[in-house]
Structures are given as structure tokens and as C-alpha cells.
Amino acid sequence: MSLSPDDVKRIARLARIETSDAEAQATQAQLNSIFDLIATMQAVDTAGIAPMAHAQEVYQRLRDDAVTETDRHAAFQAVAPAVENGLYLVPKVIE
Amino acid sequence: MPERSLSALAAQLAGKQISSRELAQTYLDRIASLNPSINAFITVDPEKTLLEAAAADTLIAAGQAGPLTGVPIAHKDIFCTDGWLTTCGSKMLHNFVAPYDAHVIQRFKAAGMPSLGKTNMDEFAMGSSNETSYFGAVKNPWNIAYVPGGSSGGAAACVAARMAPAATGTDTGGSIRQPAALCGITGLKPTYGLVSRYGMIAFASSLDQAGPMALSAEDCALLLNVMTGFDSRDSTSLEREKEDYARDLNQPLAGLRVGLPREFFAEGLSNDVATAVETAVAELKKLGATTVEISLANSKLAIPVYYVLAPAEASSNLSRFDGVRYGYRAPDYANLDDMYCKTRAQGFGAEVKRRIMIGAYVLSHGYYDAYYLQAQKIRRLIADDFAEAFKTCDVILGPTAPGTAFKLGEKSDDPVEMYLNDLYTIPANLAGLPGMSLPCGFDAKGLPIGLQLVGNYFSEAKMLNVAHQYQRATDWHSRQPEGLK
Amino acid sequence: MKWETVIGLEVHTQLATKSKIFSGSSTAFGAAPNTQASAVDIALPGVLPVLNRGAVECAIKFGLAIGANLNRVNVFDRKNYFYPDLPKGYQISQLAKPIVEGGALKIVVGDTERTINLTRAHMEEDAGKSLHEDFHGMTGIDLNRAGTPLLEIVSEPEMRSSAEAVAYARALHTLVTWIGICDGNMQEGSFRVDANVSVRPVGQAEFGTRREIKNLNSFRFLQQAIDYEVRWQIETLEDGGRIEQATVLFDPDIGETRMMRSKEDAHDYRYFPDPDLLPVKLDEAWIEAVRAALPELPAAMQARFQNDYGVSAYDAAVLTGSRALADYFEAAAKACGQGKLAANWVMGELSAALNRAELDIAASPVSAAQLGTLIARIQDGTLSGKLAKQVFEGLWEGAGEVDAIIEARGLKQMSDSGELEKIIDDVLAANPKSVEEFRSGKDKAFNALVGQVMKASRGKANPAQVNDLLKTRLQN
Ligand SMILES: [Mg+2]
Ligand SMILES: [Zn+2]
């Protein structure tokens, strides 16, 4: 298994990380050595094994439907890069 | 600085031999003199620390002190701390002053333990050497040309250098145990679900667990008493009766069955480490333990499994860092999409980006079953091996890391080489089991060697008992780095 | 070539909980921007989701109401994509193991009854809102809506016309408001419809390529958008073109759909189970308690209305368009003991008046009891249909109770046959020509005479009685 520069560009795009062609080249080599390591698990026969998603076999606890939060937008927006009239500002979204 | 356990410090505070302010000041002075060379702290704020210490003094004076009230502690910069810069070792959060406290922080505040500051760490806890921090590498107090391990490298180094009597850490694949081993201190990763993850910046949610780092097992037990407990804000927090983790410290070890996984004593393990661990086993036998050989056959797959699951979860967990609501935003961009891509390219370091990309890849269309699902299935096989092993032993013993601390820069160009450092620690995270590391000797270069114990679910008190009895019989844990005194 | 339309709907219903699905923030509509966005909703570093029991209960109610399979263990997944109104960079949703699978909904179009099967319904969180008015060329983000619980309800592609799609959407809207899991407010976005539309030559087994029309927030737009889309797809194919899979938006101003994104730039959502949330277990006792508390459902009520009140399938469907309407009808029907007549009045005079006044049935100035009394007065002969309409107007104006209005306005039907016979005598005397025509076999002349009698009685004569008396007199 080995990743092409196009694969690297594709996943960088999925992850929204700007990657130049030169960076993609360098990353490709490193990712390939990691995927060589990962590939060792492909040989294991896991037929009939249930995937393990959590460390404990427990079920979700449920919260009562009650409003417990108060308005803290001033504190939250004190650390925001750009706000106006209580709104977070981002470059124009085009639909 | 004299060697003082947490209970000794607490006794001095209770006896009014020293005030919490004076004690905090002693540590702040030591931080001021040593941190420039060790770089264990990202944020130190003496004013805040002394205010918290003064509050502790008030509690003590009023007779309202708990067991550790007034004893200071350093917190890994992964815990959101109200009013404190909380960076997670990343440029992405270089300016993030958290507007709330993590559960762990709340617990230590409630216990009256002043914060000495926020410790350095690998960026977003991704690393085994503390070289990926945006705030610079942490140096190993035993030799500043060497790494302290990671990702809780700042925590381990500050405790080892006696800049703090105790510290919090987090462990996703060994991030408490491996730096504890490399810095010669004691650290414990609890059973997954015992310590709330609320307010702890997520790396890999199904593996992350916070724990104590200190000079001894006894200290870790006292800290664990503070940290653990149910929190309704974390869905994976377990509802269990409160227990005293120090209750069994003084139990004799007669009849203890120690499991030695043959896979942990095989190729890849350095001779110095193997010898030290075997000597420790002999010591435990003298204390009445018996040994039994066990097999964790699938643990050789732990690293590949981990490097699928942890990056997958991380790639998603780190999507919130987009420059919209907090943290870094790239200064120049052409449009929204460009803002995302530049913000994340500039805000994250190389290792974080690498893991995000691995994660995005293994979850992407057409690869999910072969990577993610296969890794989750092998995760179960690894957990099943432990379940089988615990039928014949009470605790599993082995090395914490394959070697001792390595030189700064030595492995930073080879991610795979770096990843192999967590070979012995990752299996416990995958299974959700508790694990701890304690000092058991030094290599030829004078660098500390760590011994790992892995216990069954919720057997922290038993592990701490074993570690404490070992530490009563040995003095590895009370050795101090030369030249820093 | 003859074409067949294939439609499947995905409906996002906002669940009527007080707090959000994963946080304790209020879900109330219309608050100032970001004042109902907690640390969890804005995805501060380190925060975690905790599931709202109320949202799960809504989903259970829905599953039971459509006779679906409730997955006793269901799982939340993350759907990963970047968008500024999605604070975590992923939406918590359910993919592989949704809470509800299967189930069906009955629809009536014209005289035809059909059953539409549902694929699934899953819980998920809503996104925030992007406000595009100009902030120096920037977009403003309000995260108050982020984390509002949604139930996404997906149908099988079983509808074959826009009329069926609208009937299904209406039936679904009725059901979710009926069982109280959604306020149904379409203007506020509580019930949003996505339509998957394709066409294929009649007789072809495979589906054509579908295009998805996003976010239709009225039944009228749903109809218009599908009609436009179907025409466009057929024209495109008949012109030798091909349909590409795509997501489109409907512009109500021009009545057309336009491309939002093509399949090529479709997202790779990288779904995986959310490690912060554990599998959700539904225990039997909970399910049974929810079942026991469910109201009688529209389908059951329709069957009962047909049975108990003798109304048609179509009427029963209309009368169960909302719980308030159904309750109103049933109260009126019970009050007068005349189901069919009550149905006619509710669907006729009353509905028309409500429509004119733009009033909801709940706000009707005429109560069900009053309408029942009114119908009873028709039945006992006190009122003719025509007089009844005048009484209804009185009721609508708030002029008092039925009998008082009859009394005050002198609207009582003439029941004294002596008085009526006198009027008939006068009419016959005054219209010898009509009498002559009737006797020479022209039936039409009889109707003219009835009209004259009714007119002379100023509408108060009982038409049936007039008929009888007139016939008797003319035959002698
Ligand atoms: Mg959809
Ligand atoms: Zn949806």
C-alpha cells in the first residue's frame, strides 16, 4: 500500500490543510512509512470479531430535558478572532 | 530543595510550620531559576498562584483543610483553566484564555491545591519527546541534551526537577507513563472513565485519560483521590462508589502473582532496561510475590492499531480549530475556504498535521473497513488477551519504554522510530486498563529507567500497593538529578 | 415517451424539547445572536456532549406512531465536514444504527389511499445560521440553533407525483405535531423538506439519476419545486441530455431549481462512531410507558371516523389533518349525533370561514358544541340548510347561542301546516300558468312552484314539507 501525491493532496484537502506540492512530496514519504507500519495489521483474521469502539461496555447515560445554561456569549466572544453584534464573523459564505 | 512527600508537606502546612504562600513561593523561585533551562512551563503566573495559596491558608486557618489543602500542583496545559492561557502546546491556541475550568482543575481547586502554572507538552499531546510543542522542547532534568519523553514531558520534568511536588498529566498512548519513566518519577494512568475528560482538550477521546505524576506511588494515590469521581458532563465518566486509593498501600505482597508478558521482554528492548526490570522482579519476589509468564500475543499490533484509531479520532476532534470562534486565524486569505486551509496549515505543527491526515485517510471513502474497522476489531483482540492474562495474575509487569531518554532531535525526523517508544504503553490504553510507571534504576549514561505495572480494571489500589511496597524497599524514586540541587 | 416520476423525501423535524440535544441550552426561537450557545454548542476545546432524554423519547414516540422497528441499541456517529455554522467541524448524527428503521405512513390523494414506507428516522443535531447581510463583506454566524435536536425522517422512493409528495409531507407534518414531538412551524424551520427527484421511462425497472432539492419550507414550494424539477429533467432527457447527480436549491421567486453542488464536489463525510457518546439503549419498560401515553393516532382515528360516523376515507383524512380539527369534528358529531352532516359542516362552512379569516381551528369563534347544536336544529326540522347558514353567521359574529339567534332573528322553520297550506293556495292562485304546465307534464314547472312557495315563506318553509303538500294539492 502506498499513497500517491494526489492521495496526499486529497486528504489535505479533506482536512482543510493547505499543502504545497513540495510539502505533499515530503509528507507522502513520511505517511508511506507510517502506512507500512499500519499495514501489518491487515494480515490478521478478524472474522467474527466485534469492533471495539469504547474502553468500557456501558451504555449512554441520559440527561433530563432541562435548560441549565445561561448566556455567556460575552465571555466566549472575548477570545474570538472577529465578532460584531454578537455574531462571529467569517469571510463571506457563498452558497 | 529537601525531599518532601505530599503528606509531609500537608503535615507541615497543618502544623503551621509553613504557609501555603511560603510553600508556593519556594516552588515559584525554583521555577524562576530552573525553567529557563528546562522549559517545563508554558505559563507561570505567580500572582494567581499566590492568591490561590492565600485562599488555601485561609481554609487551613479556619480548620477547613482537606488532606492536601495548600499543597501546590502544576497542571498540564491540556486542561482548560478559567482565566489562564490554555494552549495545548499549539500555536493554534497560543492566545486562548479558557473561559471555564476542566473537571480536573475544579477538583484540585476544591481540594485547595494552588496551581503553580501550566506545563509544556507535545502539541495536542501528540508526541513522545516533547519536541512538537510550539513553545519549544522540554529538556530532561537528568541531562538537558536529552528529551523528557512526552506528551506530558513538562509535567514529568517539573516534578523530576522539584519545580513542583506534583503535576497532572494525560495519557492517550503512554503520555504519562513514558515521560515518567524517562524523567525518573512515578505516574499513573487510571482505568478509562475514572477521571472526567470534561475540559481536557481531546486528542483521541476513546483513549485519553488524565492521571497524577509525582515522586512516589503514595503521592499518586493521594492525588488520585482528588482527581477521580463521576462527572455528569462526560458521558464516558463511570458512576462508581468513591474509593480511597491509599487504603492498601501498606498491605504485604505475600501471595501477589506478577504476570510477565513474554512479548515485552523480546527484541527491541535495551539491555539496560531489561536488566533493571529483571532486578525489580527479583526485589518483588523477595517481598513475597510469585511470577507467572503470560502472553499478550496481539499487543505487537498495538502500534498499528493505535496509529489508525488515535489519528482517526484526532482528525475529527481537531476540526473545531478553524479560526472562527477562538484561537489562531491566518492573517491573510482569499476566501472562507482559504481561511480554513491557511489557518490550519499555519496553526498546527508538522506532527499534528501528519496525524490529522492519517486520520482523514483511514476514515475516507473506501478505506474505512480496511483500516478503521479492522483496527477496532484488533483492539478487542488486544483487550481479550489482557482479560485472559488476568485469570492467572494480579498485576502485569514489564518495561515502560524500550529504552531510556534519547537525545533531542535524535528521532524527530523519523516518525515511525518515535512511535515505537510507546510499544509497551499503548496496549493498556486500547484496553482501557490502568497502568503506571515507577523508577527502577539508571542506565550507563545515568538516565532513569521506568518499570510499568498494568492492572485489571479498577485495580489502582492494588497497583499502588505493589509500587509503594517496592518503593519502600528501594530508593530509585527519591534520587534527584545532579546539578539542579 | 411516457415518463414516470420517482420521489423520496428526507424531512428534518426540530424536536420540541426545552433544551438542546447535547447541552443544557434553551431551544427557544428568536433570542439575540449566540445568547443560547453554550460552551458545548460553540465547541470550546475540551467540552463534551451529553444526550437529552427528551429527544430520545420524541424519537421513540415517532417510531411507535409509524409502526417502525425501534433499534434497542442505537449509535451516534460523526459526520465530518467544514462549515462555519458547524462549530465542531462535524455533526453528531446516526448512520449505521439509527434509532428508528422501517414503518409506514398512509396518504390519501383524491379518492386513492396509498401507504408510503419509511426507510429510517435518526436523531441528530441542527447547525447554526449564517447571516449573509453585509458585515463589511463578511458573513455573521449565530449558533443559537446549533445543537437543536432534529429527527431526520427518510422515506422510501415510493411517491410518483408532486401531489403524492405533498400528501406524504402533510401526513407526516400532521403526525409529528399530533404526537407533540415537533411544533410544525415551517416558517421558523421546524419542519424542512428535502426532495430526491428522478424520472424514468414508464416500465423501466431501474431508477433514473436523482437530484436532491434542499430545504423546502412550505408545501407549496415542495409542489412547485418538484413540478419544475420533473419538467426540467424530462426536457433535458428528451433533448438528448443526461441527468447528473446533484444537489439543487429551489428559488421561489423565479420558481426554478438551481445547482448547489455536483456529485464531483460531494463531500466525503468520513462517518465514524462518536467516541464521546456511548451506544444508546432503549429499555422495554420505557418503550411501553411511551406507547401507553401516545394519543389515538391519525390512522386509527380515520378508520374509526369512517366506522362510527360513516364519513368517506377522503373526509376522514381531511378531518384528521390536525388533532385540533379531529377533536373539533368529533365533539360536534357527538353533540348532534350526525357524523356525515357534521363532517360536511366542518369541512364546508366552517373551514371556508376559518380560511377567509385566516384562523386556526383552535381559534374558531364557533365552538364544536355550538356547531353540534346548530346541526341538531337542522335535524329536528327547526332549521333548513339555508336558515342554518344564517344562524352560523350569527354564531361567528358572537351573537349568542344557537336557539337565541333563531329566536331573535326569527329564523325558525315554518312547521305549522295550516300556515303553509295557505301560502300554497295563494301561490297556486297566482300562478295558473305553472299549474297548467305541470298538469300537461312539464316537471320543471313544479320546481318553479316550490321556489315561489319558499320565496313567499321568506325561506322558513321546510322544503320537504312544501314538496309533499304541493304534490298532494296538484294531484287532486
Ligand atoms: Mg440528509
Ligand atoms: Zn440531516
PDB file of C-alpha atoms in Angstrom, chain A residues 9-95:
ATOM      1  CA  LYS A   9      -3.408  16.381  -1.717  1.00  0.00           C
ATOM      2  CA  ARG A  10      -6.849  14.812  -1.455  1.00  0.00           C
ATOM      3  CA  ILE A  11      -6.623  14.131   2.262  1.00  0.00           C
ATOM      4  CA  ALA A  12      -5.007  17.505   2.945  1.00  0.00           C
ATOM      5  CA  ARG A  13      -7.996  18.987   1.170  1.00  0.00           C
ATOM      6  CA  LEU A  14     -10.446  16.890   3.240  1.00  0.00           C
ATOM      7  CA  ALA A  15      -8.675  18.085   6.386  1.00  0.00           C
ATOM      8  CA  ARG A  16      -8.560  21.714   5.178  1.00  0.00           C
ATOM      9  CA  ILE A  17      -4.797  21.970   5.497  1.00  0.00           C
ATOM     10  CA  GLU A  18      -3.054  23.990   2.808  1.00  0.00           C
ATOM     11  CA  THR A  19      -0.310  21.834   1.365  1.00  0.00           C
ATOM     12  CA  SER A  20       2.090  22.894  -1.365  1.00  0.00           C
ATOM     13  CA  ASP A  21       3.326  20.358  -3.909  1.00  0.00           C
ATOM     14  CA  ALA A  22       6.720  20.303  -2.196  1.00  0.00           C
ATOM     15  CA  GLU A  23       5.104  19.676   1.189  1.00  0.00           C
ATOM     16  CA  ALA A  24       2.925  16.962  -0.307  1.00  0.00           C
ATOM     17  CA  GLN A  25       6.076  15.237  -1.572  1.00  0.00           C
ATOM     18  CA  ALA A  26       7.722  15.273   1.846  1.00  0.00           C
ATOM     19  CA  THR A  27       4.535  14.263   3.614  1.00  0.00           C
ATOM     20  CA  GLN A  28       3.986  11.435   1.168  1.00  0.00           C
ATOM     21  CA  ALA A  29       7.256   9.755   2.166  1.00  0.00           C
ATOM     22  CA  GLN A  30       6.513  10.028   5.882  1.00  0.00           C
ATOM     23  CA  LEU A  31       2.917   8.884   5.547  1.00  0.00           C
ATOM     24  CA  ASN A  32       4.027   5.907   3.487  1.00  0.00           C
ATOM     25  CA  SER A  33       6.420   4.734   6.178  1.00  0.00           C
ATOM     26  CA  ILE A  34       3.592   5.035   8.710  1.00  0.00           C
ATOM     27  CA  PHE A  35       1.202   3.149   6.463  1.00  0.00           C
ATOM     28  CA  ASP A  36       3.799   0.403   6.042  1.00  0.00           C
ATOM     29  CA  LEU A  37       3.689   0.038   9.820  1.00  0.00           C
ATOM     30  CA  ILE A  38      -0.107   0.101   9.820  1.00  0.00           C
ATOM     31  CA  ALA A  39      -0.238  -2.493   7.042  1.00  0.00           C
ATOM     32  CA  THR A  40       0.991  -5.194   9.447  1.00  0.00           C
ATOM     33  CA  MET A  41      -2.495  -5.426  10.917  1.00  0.00           C
ATOM     34  CA  GLN A  42      -4.068  -6.274   7.575  1.00  0.00           C
ATOM     35  CA  ALA A  43      -2.945  -9.899   7.784  1.00  0.00           C
ATOM     36  CA  VAL A  44      -4.895 -10.593  10.972  1.00  0.00           C
ATOM     37  CA  ASP A  45      -8.024 -12.691  10.579  1.00  0.00           C
ATOM     38  CA  THR A  46     -10.749 -10.769  12.388  1.00  0.00           C
ATOM     39  CA  ALA A  47     -13.758 -12.610  11.031  1.00  0.00           C
ATOM     40  CA  GLY A  48     -16.485 -12.687  13.653  1.00  0.00           C
ATOM     41  CA  ILE A  49     -14.760 -10.192  15.971  1.00  0.00           C
ATOM     42  CA  ALA A  50     -16.979  -7.328  17.100  1.00  0.00           C
ATOM     43  CA  PRO A  51     -15.307  -3.925  16.671  1.00  0.00           C
ATOM     44  CA  MET A  52     -14.404  -2.278  19.984  1.00  0.00           C
ATOM     45  CA  ALA A  53     -15.310   1.408  19.931  1.00  0.00           C
ATOM     46  CA  HIS A  54     -15.121   2.147  23.651  1.00  0.00           C
ATOM     47  CA  ALA A  55     -12.942   1.095  26.534  1.00  0.00           C
ATOM     48  CA  GLN A  56     -15.922   0.075  28.674  1.00  0.00           C
ATOM     49  CA  GLU A  57     -19.027  -1.888  27.720  1.00  0.00           C
ATOM     50  CA  VAL A  58     -21.534   0.582  29.090  1.00  0.00           C
ATOM     51  CA  TYR A  59     -24.486   2.456  27.619  1.00  0.00           C
ATOM     52  CA  GLN A  60     -25.118   6.137  27.205  1.00  0.00           C
ATOM     53  CA  ARG A  61     -26.384   7.980  30.255  1.00  0.00           C
ATOM     54  CA  LEU A  62     -29.253  10.362  29.525  1.00  0.00           C
ATOM     55  CA  ARG A  63     -29.699  13.929  30.701  1.00  0.00           C
ATOM     56  CA  ASP A  64     -33.069  15.256  31.809  1.00  0.00           C
ATOM     57  CA  ASP A  65     -34.546  17.727  29.352  1.00  0.00           C
ATOM     58  CA  ALA A  66     -33.962  20.935  31.285  1.00  0.00           C
ATOM     59  CA  VAL A  67     -32.384  24.290  30.482  1.00  0.00           C
ATOM     60  CA  THR A  68     -29.309  24.610  32.671  1.00  0.00           C
ATOM     61  CA  GLU A  69     -27.149  27.024  30.663  1.00  0.00           C
ATOM     62  CA  THR A  70     -27.140  30.798  30.905  1.00  0.00           C
ATOM     63  CA  ASP A  71     -25.966  33.384  28.407  1.00  0.00           C
ATOM     64  CA  ARG A  72     -22.152  33.596  28.455  1.00  0.00           C
ATOM     65  CA  HIS A  73     -21.581  34.914  24.953  1.00  0.00           C
ATOM     66  CA  ALA A  74     -19.621  37.958  26.124  1.00  0.00           C
ATOM     67  CA  ALA A  75     -17.047  35.771  27.880  1.00  0.00           C
ATOM     68  CA  PHE A  76     -16.904  33.312  24.986  1.00  0.00           C
ATOM     69  CA  GLN A  77     -16.543  36.025  22.358  1.00  0.00           C
ATOM     70  CA  ALA A  78     -13.764  37.777  24.275  1.00  0.00           C
ATOM     71  CA  VAL A  79     -11.389  35.213  22.745  1.00  0.00           C
ATOM     72  CA  ALA A  80     -12.905  35.225  19.237  1.00  0.00           C
ATOM     73  CA  PRO A  81     -10.884  36.465  16.244  1.00  0.00           C
ATOM     74  CA  ALA A  82     -13.736  38.591  14.821  1.00  0.00           C
ATOM     75  CA  VAL A  83     -17.185  39.415  16.219  1.00  0.00           C
ATOM     76  CA  GLU A  84     -19.815  42.058  15.647  1.00  0.00           C
ATOM     77  CA  ASN A  85     -23.272  42.472  17.183  1.00  0.00           C
ATOM     78  CA  GLY A  86     -22.854  39.165  18.958  1.00  0.00           C
ATOM     79  CA  LEU A  87     -22.110  37.323  15.706  1.00  0.00           C
ATOM     80  CA  TYR A  88     -18.908  35.515  14.785  1.00  0.00           C
ATOM     81  CA  LEU A  89     -17.602  36.975  11.545  1.00  0.00           C
ATOM     82  CA  VAL A  90     -16.166  34.849   8.745  1.00  0.00           C
ATOM     83  CA  PRO A  91     -15.277  35.589   5.131  1.00  0.00           C
ATOM     84  CA  LYS A  92     -18.423  35.705   3.020  1.00  0.00           C
ATOM     85  CA  VAL A  93     -20.104  32.324   2.674  1.00  0.00           C
ATOM     86  CA  ILE A  94     -21.191  31.682  -0.886  1.00  0.00           C
ATOM     87  CA  GLU A  95     -23.969  29.143  -1.378  1.00  0.00           C
TER      88      GLU A  95
END
